[in-house]
Every structure is written in structure tokens, then in C-alpha cells.
């Protein structure tokens, strides 16, 4: 996961610089050498190469998706863990060493901008049609596969028995005193949380009122102790008592809660994002790529994955195969869908340059 966090930060910095007309090393200059790029994936109809982030994520996908797929189809799956920069360089040189991309939907949109991904043929994805998948996850060059979320996390022993249950409470340092932590440059700035704290309804967040969000952030600034830069950091800060509340990724905090840490988190106002699938231009085995993507969108496969990794299905019918106990910790359960919101990828890509520069100035001010 640490590699993912470094990669995401570098990638977002790179596209922001590119949008400003600056040389962006993460996208173009100083890329991998030809030797590092290697040769393209061999054309073997019984071999499919999937790019994902590795670690526990790869293990969960192997157990819930890849091995069952191989058992059913006979198609072997190999996994590679290239960073986004390497992926783009390989594709642009016509030598992609993978057939399927498993990356964040934001990055799939950015890959589309770079012209390195294929437009999806949804006629080849029958399990995506009429499956109730959110329209925002059925894009021309990527389809969502699983949800995760940023949530409000806190120490259960910090507020004399009271529990903050909204971002308004997170901002209420009088009623819930103590230092806070918010996300730094790891992902898109958490302007939505500031707006929710200031009274903006969930269904009226976008387009974001940037001036109002920064005014709300100004009111919190003196209580922000840390800008966190890795997924593990909020939990570590909370466990050590360096902060009493923080934004955090739900799966990270859930793991600590299950381990006995005096922590909790709220789904109210959670900001959901999704990982998704895409096909690179020049893929050696696009037929098998489509078969895997469609297989992964089956309700029972979605449910199996959610049971072994704390990410929620994008296919609502999957919840018929998931216990209430498991569903309670997933970002896309019916109740959590109502209490949270989906990050608007289109808005962020359109406004990334101006907002990121203003955010950097605010953090350093």
C-alpha cells in the first residue's frame, strides 16, 4: 500500500504540472529506460497479465477473483505492479507488459486524457449492463470494480463519552476539543468535508464552492496538527494520541478497531472513491481481459471479494451474498450510500490545477 500512496502522490503532482504547462516527469520526461520497460506481453490466449498494486490487495484478488477465473476458463493470470509512470511509458512505446489495468477511477480518467487506454465495448461486459452500477463508474474507458471511502475517525476516549457523528462535529473544536489531522498531498484535498461542516447538503456539494470551503478550512487551521501523507498515518496518530480526530481510509481504521484500538469512525459524510478496470492500448490479450472484467462484476464474485478485503461491491445484487456484519464495514452498503457521497472525478480533473495550487498555499501558509 505504501507504494500505491507514493505512486498516487507522484501521479497527481505530475498531471497538475502538465495541466499548467510545466514539464511533468511522472508523465513524460525522465521516464523508465527501454531496458526497464522490457518487452510487450507475449500473445498467449491462455495468459492474462493484470496490473495491480500488489500486497494484501493482490492476495485478496488472487483468492476471490483470479484463481476462480482460472479454474473456470483455464486462463492463467500473472500480476505485475508497475507504477503509473511506467505503465504510460510502456503503452506509448507500444510495449505494454499488461492486459488489464486495476487502478483508481481517477487515474483511469487521466489515462484516457493521455490517450493510452482503449474505449470499452460494453457489449462484451454483460454483467455491467442493467446491473445497477452507478453511472459515474460506467465510463468510456473504465468501469468501477470496488468502493472505498475517506471517513471521520476519532479516539473513543477523547470526548468524555460523546461521539462526533458529522464533519460539523469535527470542525466543532469547542464541543470536541483537541488536535486534528487532515489529508495532505496524497489525494484530492478534502474540500467536501469543509463544505459539509459548513452546512452544504450532500446532494448539493458539486460544483464545489471553493471560496466557501477555504473559509471553513481557515476556521479549523489552528487545530490541525498534522497533514497526513500515508494511509497508515491517521491510525498511528490516533493510537498515539497525537490527534483526537482525523480523516482516514475506512479499511485502515477498521483493521485497528478489530485489533482492539480505542478508535471508531463515522460513515456520515464519507467520501467514496472506486478502483476500476481498464484495457491499455496495444494489450496482447484483450479478449481475455474482457472475460476477466466481466467475471469480476458477477454479484457472487463481487461478494466474495468484499468478504476477504474491506472494499464494497459496485454491483448492488452482491449484497444478497454478504452478511449484515460484513456489510456494516463496506462503503457501498445501502445505508452508507445514503449517508455518503461519490467524489466527482470530472469536477476534480477540470479544476485540479487551480485548487491544488491554492491548497498547497493554504497548507504552507
PDB file of N, CA, C and O in Angstrom, residues 273-325:
ATOM      1  N   UNK A 273     -14.634   6.668  -3.188  1.00  0.00           N
ATOM      2  CA  UNK A 273     -13.949   6.556  -4.469  1.00  0.00           C
ATOM      3  C   UNK A 273     -13.985   5.087  -4.884  1.00  0.00           C
ATOM      4  O   UNK A 273     -14.342   4.212  -4.091  1.00  0.00           O
ATOM      5  N   UNK A 274     -13.615   4.832  -6.124  1.00  0.00           N
ATOM      6  CA  UNK A 274     -13.673   3.463  -6.621  1.00  0.00           C
ATOM      7  C   UNK A 274     -12.415   3.113  -7.387  1.00  0.00           C
ATOM      8  O   UNK A 274     -11.860   3.938  -8.114  1.00  0.00           O
ATOM      9  N   UNK A 275     -11.971   1.888  -7.213  1.00  0.00           N
ATOM     10  CA  UNK A 275     -10.997   1.306  -8.113  1.00  0.00           C
ATOM     11  C   UNK A 275     -11.756   0.746  -9.309  1.00  0.00           C
ATOM     12  O   UNK A 275     -12.955   0.443  -9.213  1.00  0.00           O
ATOM     13  N   UNK A 276     -11.079   0.625 -10.431  1.00  0.00           N
ATOM     14  CA  UNK A 276     -11.757   0.146 -11.624  1.00  0.00           C
ATOM     15  C   UNK A 276     -10.825  -0.573 -12.568  1.00  0.00           C
ATOM     16  O   UNK A 276      -9.614  -0.674 -12.342  1.00  0.00           O
ATOM     17  N   UNK A 277     -11.413  -1.083 -13.644  1.00  0.00           N
ATOM     18  CA  UNK A 277     -10.675  -1.797 -14.673  1.00  0.00           C
ATOM     19  C   UNK A 277     -10.615  -0.980 -15.966  1.00  0.00           C
ATOM     20  O   UNK A 277     -11.583  -0.306 -16.334  1.00  0.00           O
ATOM     21  N   UNK A 278      -9.485  -1.082 -16.658  1.00  0.00           N
ATOM     22  CA  UNK A 278      -9.336  -0.530 -17.983  1.00  0.00           C
ATOM     23  C   UNK A 278      -8.426  -1.433 -18.797  1.00  0.00           C
ATOM     24  O   UNK A 278      -7.748  -2.315 -18.251  1.00  0.00           O
ATOM     25  N   UNK A 279      -8.433  -1.225 -20.109  1.00  0.00           N
ATOM     26  CA  UNK A 279      -7.609  -2.020 -21.019  1.00  0.00           C
ATOM     27  C   UNK A 279      -6.629  -1.085 -21.717  1.00  0.00           C
ATOM     28  O   UNK A 279      -7.042  -0.103 -22.338  1.00  0.00           O
ATOM     29  N   UNK A 280      -5.326  -1.352 -21.628  1.00  0.00           N
ATOM     30  CA  UNK A 280      -4.347  -0.471 -22.281  1.00  0.00           C
ATOM     31  C   UNK A 280      -4.367  -0.636 -23.786  1.00  0.00           C
ATOM     32  O   UNK A 280      -4.674  -1.708 -24.313  1.00  0.00           O
ATOM     33  N   UNK A 281      -4.026   0.410 -24.501  1.00  0.00           N
ATOM     34  CA  UNK A 281      -3.847   0.288 -25.939  1.00  0.00           C
ATOM     35  C   UNK A 281      -2.680  -0.656 -26.215  1.00  0.00           C
ATOM     36  O   UNK A 281      -1.645  -0.580 -25.565  1.00  0.00           O
ATOM     37  N   UNK A 282      -2.870  -1.537 -27.165  1.00  0.00           N
ATOM     38  CA  UNK A 282      -1.817  -2.480 -27.511  1.00  0.00           C
ATOM     39  C   UNK A 282      -1.793  -3.717 -26.651  1.00  0.00           C
ATOM     40  O   UNK A 282      -0.826  -4.485 -26.706  1.00  0.00           O
ATOM     41  N   UNK A 283      -2.845  -3.967 -25.832  1.00  0.00           N
ATOM     42  CA  UNK A 283      -2.879  -5.160 -25.000  1.00  0.00           C
ATOM     43  C   UNK A 283      -2.772  -6.410 -25.858  1.00  0.00           C
ATOM     44  O   UNK A 283      -3.391  -6.509 -26.926  1.00  0.00           O
ATOM     45  N   UNK A 284      -1.978  -7.382 -25.401  1.00  0.00           N
ATOM     46  CA  UNK A 284      -1.759  -8.601 -26.173  1.00  0.00           C
ATOM     47  C   UNK A 284      -2.970  -9.524 -26.152  1.00  0.00           C
ATOM     48  O   UNK A 284      -3.191 -10.286 -27.090  1.00  0.00           O
ATOM     49  N   UNK A 285      -3.762  -9.466 -25.090  1.00  0.00           N
ATOM     50  CA  UNK A 285      -4.865 -10.415 -24.941  1.00  0.00           C
ATOM     51  C   UNK A 285      -6.144  -9.701 -24.505  1.00  0.00           C
ATOM     52  O   UNK A 285      -6.656  -9.932 -23.407  1.00  0.00           O
ATOM     53  N   UNK A 286      -6.698  -8.821 -25.351  1.00  0.00           N
ATOM     54  CA  UNK A 286      -7.899  -8.086 -24.961  1.00  0.00           C
ATOM     55  C   UNK A 286      -9.117  -8.981 -24.753  1.00  0.00           C
ATOM     56  O   UNK A 286      -9.982  -8.666 -23.926  1.00  0.00           O
ATOM     57  N   UNK A 287      -9.210 -10.104 -25.476  1.00  0.00           N
ATOM     58  CA  UNK A 287     -10.356 -10.989 -25.302  1.00  0.00           C
ATOM     59  C   UNK A 287     -10.408 -11.533 -23.877  1.00  0.00           C
ATOM     60  O   UNK A 287     -11.459 -11.519 -23.224  1.00  0.00           O
ATOM     61  N   UNK A 288      -9.263 -11.992 -23.384  1.00  0.00           N
ATOM     62  CA  UNK A 288      -9.213 -12.494 -22.007  1.00  0.00           C
ATOM     63  C   UNK A 288      -9.416 -11.365 -21.006  1.00  0.00           C
ATOM     64  O   UNK A 288      -9.989 -11.578 -19.934  1.00  0.00           O
ATOM     65  N   UNK A 289      -8.963 -10.155 -21.356  1.00  0.00           N
ATOM     66  CA  UNK A 289      -9.159  -9.014 -20.471  1.00  0.00           C
ATOM     67  C   UNK A 289     -10.647  -8.759 -20.252  1.00  0.00           C
ATOM     68  O   UNK A 289     -11.100  -8.577 -19.106  1.00  0.00           O
ATOM     69  N   UNK A 290     -11.409  -8.761 -21.324  1.00  0.00           N
ATOM     70  CA  UNK A 290     -12.853  -8.565 -21.195  1.00  0.00           C
ATOM     71  C   UNK A 290     -13.498  -9.689 -20.388  1.00  0.00           C
ATOM     72  O   UNK A 290     -14.408  -9.458 -19.582  1.00  0.00           O
ATOM     73  N   UNK A 291     -13.032 -10.895 -20.586  1.00  0.00           N
ATOM     74  CA  UNK A 291     -13.609 -12.025 -19.841  1.00  0.00           C
ATOM     75  C   UNK A 291     -13.352 -11.870 -18.346  1.00  0.00           C
ATOM     76  O   UNK A 291     -14.234 -12.149 -17.527  1.00  0.00           O
ATOM     77  N   UNK A 292     -12.147 -11.433 -17.980  1.00  0.00           N
ATOM     78  CA  UNK A 292     -11.852 -11.246 -16.551  1.00  0.00           C
ATOM     79  C   UNK A 292     -12.690 -10.117 -15.961  1.00  0.00           C
ATOM     80  O   UNK A 292     -13.262 -10.263 -14.878  1.00  0.00           O
ATOM     81  N   UNK A 293     -12.765  -8.984 -16.659  1.00  0.00           N
ATOM     82  CA  UNK A 293     -13.520  -7.845 -16.139  1.00  0.00           C
ATOM     83  C   UNK A 293     -14.979  -8.234 -15.934  1.00  0.00           C
ATOM     84  O   UNK A 293     -15.582  -7.940 -14.889  1.00  0.00           O
ATOM     85  N   UNK A 294     -15.558  -8.915 -16.909  1.00  0.00           N
ATOM     86  CA  UNK A 294     -16.957  -9.321 -16.778  1.00  0.00           C
ATOM     87  C   UNK A 294     -17.137 -10.323 -15.641  1.00  0.00           C
ATOM     88  O   UNK A 294     -18.114 -10.248 -14.885  1.00  0.00           O
ATOM     89  N   UNK A 295     -16.192 -11.249 -15.508  1.00  0.00           N
ATOM     90  CA  UNK A 295     -16.239 -12.226 -14.414  1.00  0.00           C
ATOM     91  C   UNK A 295     -16.233 -11.510 -13.065  1.00  0.00           C
ATOM     92  O   UNK A 295     -17.002 -11.853 -12.159  1.00  0.00           O
ATOM     93  N   UNK A 296     -15.375 -10.496 -12.919  1.00  0.00           N
ATOM     94  CA  UNK A 296     -15.236  -9.784 -11.641  1.00  0.00           C
ATOM     95  C   UNK A 296     -16.478  -8.985 -11.274  1.00  0.00           C
ATOM     96  O   UNK A 296     -16.643  -8.607 -10.109  1.00  0.00           O
ATOM     97  N   UNK A 297     -17.346  -8.710 -12.257  1.00  0.00           N
ATOM     98  CA  UNK A 297     -18.565  -7.952 -11.988  1.00  0.00           C
ATOM     99  C   UNK A 297     -19.773  -8.836 -11.694  1.00  0.00           C
ATOM    100  O   UNK A 297     -20.868  -8.320 -11.464  1.00  0.00           O
ATOM    101  N   UNK A 298     -19.580 -10.146 -11.685  1.00  0.00           N
ATOM    102  CA  UNK A 298     -20.671 -11.019 -11.264  1.00  0.00           C
ATOM    103  C   UNK A 298     -20.997 -10.755  -9.790  1.00  0.00           C
ATOM    104  O   UNK A 298     -20.073 -10.586  -8.972  1.00  0.00           O
ATOM    105  N   UNK A 299     -22.261 -10.733  -9.406  1.00  0.00           N
ATOM    106  CA  UNK A 299     -22.605 -10.436  -7.997  1.00  0.00           C
ATOM    107  C   UNK A 299     -21.916 -11.344  -6.995  1.00  0.00           C
ATOM    108  O   UNK A 299     -21.411 -10.874  -5.972  1.00  0.00           O
ATOM    109  N   UNK A 300     -21.864 -12.647  -7.276  1.00  0.00           N
ATOM    110  CA  UNK A 300     -21.269 -13.565  -6.320  1.00  0.00           C
ATOM    111  C   UNK A 300     -19.762 -13.370  -6.197  1.00  0.00           C
ATOM    112  O   UNK A 300     -19.176 -13.548  -5.115  1.00  0.00           O
ATOM    113  N   UNK A 301     -19.107 -12.966  -7.294  1.00  0.00           N
ATOM    114  CA  UNK A 301     -17.667 -12.696  -7.254  1.00  0.00           C
ATOM    115  C   UNK A 301     -17.411 -11.385  -6.506  1.00  0.00           C
ATOM    116  O   UNK A 301     -16.481 -11.291  -5.692  1.00  0.00           O
ATOM    117  N   UNK A 302     -18.228 -10.390  -6.766  1.00  0.00           N
ATOM    118  CA  UNK A 302     -18.133  -9.130  -6.029  1.00  0.00           C
ATOM    119  C   UNK A 302     -18.264  -9.368  -4.522  1.00  0.00           C
ATOM    120  O   UNK A 302     -17.529  -8.791  -3.716  1.00  0.00           O
ATOM    121  N   UNK A 303     -19.201 -10.217  -4.154  1.00  0.00           N
ATOM    122  CA  UNK A 303     -19.419 -10.512  -2.738  1.00  0.00           C
ATOM    123  C   UNK A 303     -18.231 -11.247  -2.137  1.00  0.00           C
ATOM    124  O   UNK A 303     -17.806 -10.955  -1.003  1.00  0.00           O
ATOM    125  N   UNK A 304     -17.689 -12.223  -2.864  1.00  0.00           N
ATOM    126  CA  UNK A 304     -16.533 -12.972  -2.375  1.00  0.00           C
ATOM    127  C   UNK A 304     -15.366 -12.020  -2.108  1.00  0.00           C
ATOM    128  O   UNK A 304     -14.709 -12.096  -1.057  1.00  0.00           O
ATOM    129  N   UNK A 305     -15.122 -11.106  -3.032  1.00  0.00           N
ATOM    130  CA  UNK A 305     -14.040 -10.148  -2.843  1.00  0.00           C
ATOM    131  C   UNK A 305     -14.271  -9.276  -1.609  1.00  0.00           C
ATOM    132  O   UNK A 305     -13.348  -9.036  -0.818  1.00  0.00           O
ATOM    133  N   UNK A 306     -15.502  -8.799  -1.418  1.00  0.00           N
ATOM    134  CA  UNK A 306     -15.809  -7.943  -0.265  1.00  0.00           C
ATOM    135  C   UNK A 306     -15.634  -8.688   1.055  1.00  0.00           C
ATOM    136  O   UNK A 306     -15.322  -8.068   2.081  1.00  0.00           O
ATOM    137  N   UNK A 307     -15.818  -9.998   1.041  1.00  0.00           N
ATOM    138  CA  UNK A 307     -15.653 -10.772   2.274  1.00  0.00           C
ATOM    139  C   UNK A 307     -14.192 -10.936   2.659  1.00  0.00           C
ATOM    140  O   UNK A 307     -13.880 -11.187   3.826  1.00  0.00           O
ATOM    141  N   UNK A 308     -13.268 -10.811   1.691  1.00  0.00           N
ATOM    142  CA  UNK A 308     -11.853 -11.017   2.004  1.00  0.00           C
ATOM    143  C   UNK A 308     -11.056  -9.726   1.996  1.00  0.00           C
ATOM    144  O   UNK A 308      -9.880  -9.725   2.385  1.00  0.00           O
ATOM    145  N   UNK A 309     -11.665  -8.607   1.559  1.00  0.00           N
ATOM    146  CA  UNK A 309     -10.967  -7.322   1.535  1.00  0.00           C
ATOM    147  C   UNK A 309     -11.990  -6.222   1.782  1.00  0.00           C
ATOM    148  O   UNK A 309     -13.089  -6.266   1.232  1.00  0.00           O
ATOM    149  N   UNK A 310     -11.664  -5.201   2.612  1.00  0.00           N
ATOM    150  CA  UNK A 310     -12.685  -4.228   3.050  1.00  0.00           C
ATOM    151  C   UNK A 310     -13.025  -3.166   2.008  1.00  0.00           C
ATOM    152  O   UNK A 310     -12.928  -1.968   2.257  1.00  0.00           O
ATOM    153  N   UNK A 311     -13.413  -3.600   0.803  1.00  0.00           N
ATOM    154  CA  UNK A 311     -13.901  -2.691  -0.218  1.00  0.00           C
ATOM    155  C   UNK A 311     -15.274  -3.160  -0.675  1.00  0.00           C
ATOM    156  O   UNK A 311     -15.525  -4.362  -0.796  1.00  0.00           O
ATOM    157  N   UNK A 312     -16.173  -2.203  -0.920  1.00  0.00           N
ATOM    158  CA  UNK A 312     -17.549  -2.527  -1.196  1.00  0.00           C
ATOM    159  C   UNK A 312     -17.828  -2.834  -2.651  1.00  0.00           C
ATOM    160  O   UNK A 312     -17.197  -2.267  -3.555  1.00  0.00           O
ATOM    161  N   UNK A 313     -18.776  -3.709  -2.938  1.00  0.00           N
ATOM    162  CA  UNK A 313     -19.154  -4.017  -4.315  1.00  0.00           C
ATOM    163  C   UNK A 313     -19.734  -2.800  -5.032  1.00  0.00           C
ATOM    164  O   UNK A 313     -20.339  -1.927  -4.409  1.00  0.00           O
ATOM    165  N   UNK A 314     -19.565  -2.785  -6.353  1.00  0.00           N
ATOM    166  CA  UNK A 314     -20.236  -1.772  -7.174  1.00  0.00           C
ATOM    167  C   UNK A 314     -21.555  -2.308  -7.712  1.00  0.00           C
ATOM    168  O   UNK A 314     -22.382  -1.539  -8.204  1.00  0.00           O
ATOM    169  N   UNK A 315     -21.744  -3.616  -7.636  1.00  0.00           N
ATOM    170  CA  UNK A 315     -22.971  -4.261  -8.102  1.00  0.00           C
ATOM    171  C   UNK A 315     -23.892  -4.475  -6.895  1.00  0.00           C
ATOM    172  O   UNK A 315     -23.576  -5.281  -6.011  1.00  0.00           O
ATOM    173  N   UNK A 316     -25.020  -3.779  -6.811  1.00  0.00           N
ATOM    174  CA  UNK A 316     -25.886  -3.892  -5.635  1.00  0.00           C
ATOM    175  C   UNK A 316     -26.333  -5.320  -5.320  1.00  0.00           C
ATOM    176  O   UNK A 316     -26.468  -5.682  -4.145  1.00  0.00           O
ATOM    177  N   UNK A 317     -26.564  -6.146  -6.334  1.00  0.00           N
ATOM    178  CA  UNK A 317     -27.038  -7.510  -6.105  1.00  0.00           C
ATOM    179  C   UNK A 317     -26.042  -8.340  -5.302  1.00  0.00           C
ATOM    180  O   UNK A 317     -26.410  -9.382  -4.735  1.00  0.00           O
ATOM    181  N   UNK A 318     -24.796  -7.888  -5.213  1.00  0.00           N
ATOM    182  CA  UNK A 318     -23.796  -8.632  -4.440  1.00  0.00           C
ATOM    183  C   UNK A 318     -24.164  -8.703  -2.968  1.00  0.00           C
ATOM    184  O   UNK A 318     -23.779  -9.655  -2.269  1.00  0.00           O
ATOM    185  N   UNK A 319     -24.918  -7.724  -2.485  1.00  0.00           N
ATOM    186  CA  UNK A 319     -25.240  -7.705  -1.055  1.00  0.00           C
ATOM    187  C   UNK A 319     -26.171  -8.839  -0.643  1.00  0.00           C
ATOM    188  O   UNK A 319     -26.298  -9.134   0.553  1.00  0.00           O
ATOM    189  N   UNK A 320     -26.786  -9.509  -1.601  1.00  0.00           N
ATOM    190  CA  UNK A 320     -27.587 -10.687  -1.270  1.00  0.00           C
ATOM    191  C   UNK A 320     -26.705 -11.836  -0.789  1.00  0.00           C
ATOM    192  O   UNK A 320     -27.192 -12.770  -0.149  1.00  0.00           O
ATOM    193  N   UNK A 321     -25.400 -11.759  -1.062  1.00  0.00           N
ATOM    194  CA  UNK A 321     -24.452 -12.801  -0.688  1.00  0.00           C
ATOM    195  C   UNK A 321     -23.553 -12.371   0.476  1.00  0.00           C
ATOM    196  O   UNK A 321     -22.605 -13.075   0.810  1.00  0.00           O
ATOM    197  N   UNK A 322     -23.852 -11.219   1.081  1.00  0.00           N
ATOM    198  CA  UNK A 322     -22.983 -10.658   2.121  1.00  0.00           C
ATOM    199  C   UNK A 322     -23.764 -10.530   3.429  1.00  0.00           C
ATOM    200  O   UNK A 322     -24.899 -10.045   3.435  1.00  0.00           O
ATOM    201  N   UNK A 323     -23.152 -10.926   4.524  1.00  0.00           N
ATOM    202  CA  UNK A 323     -23.821 -10.837   5.827  1.00  0.00           C
ATOM    203  C   UNK A 323     -23.946  -9.384   6.271  1.00  0.00           C
ATOM    204  O   UNK A 323     -23.207  -8.504   5.813  1.00  0.00           O
ATOM    205  N   UNK A 324     -24.885  -9.116   7.173  1.00  0.00           N
ATOM    206  CA  UNK A 324     -25.060  -7.768   7.699  1.00  0.00           C
ATOM    207  C   UNK A 324     -23.802  -7.295   8.421  1.00  0.00           C
ATOM    208  O   UNK A 324     -23.454  -6.116   8.361  1.00  0.00           O
ATOM    209  N   UNK A 325     -23.125  -8.218   9.096  1.00  0.00           N
ATOM    210  CA  UNK A 325     -21.901  -7.857   9.820  1.00  0.00           C
ATOM    211  C   UNK A 325     -20.826  -7.362   8.853  1.00  0.00           C
ATOM    212  O   UNK A 325     -20.180  -6.337   9.104  1.00  0.00           O
TER     213      UNK A 325
END
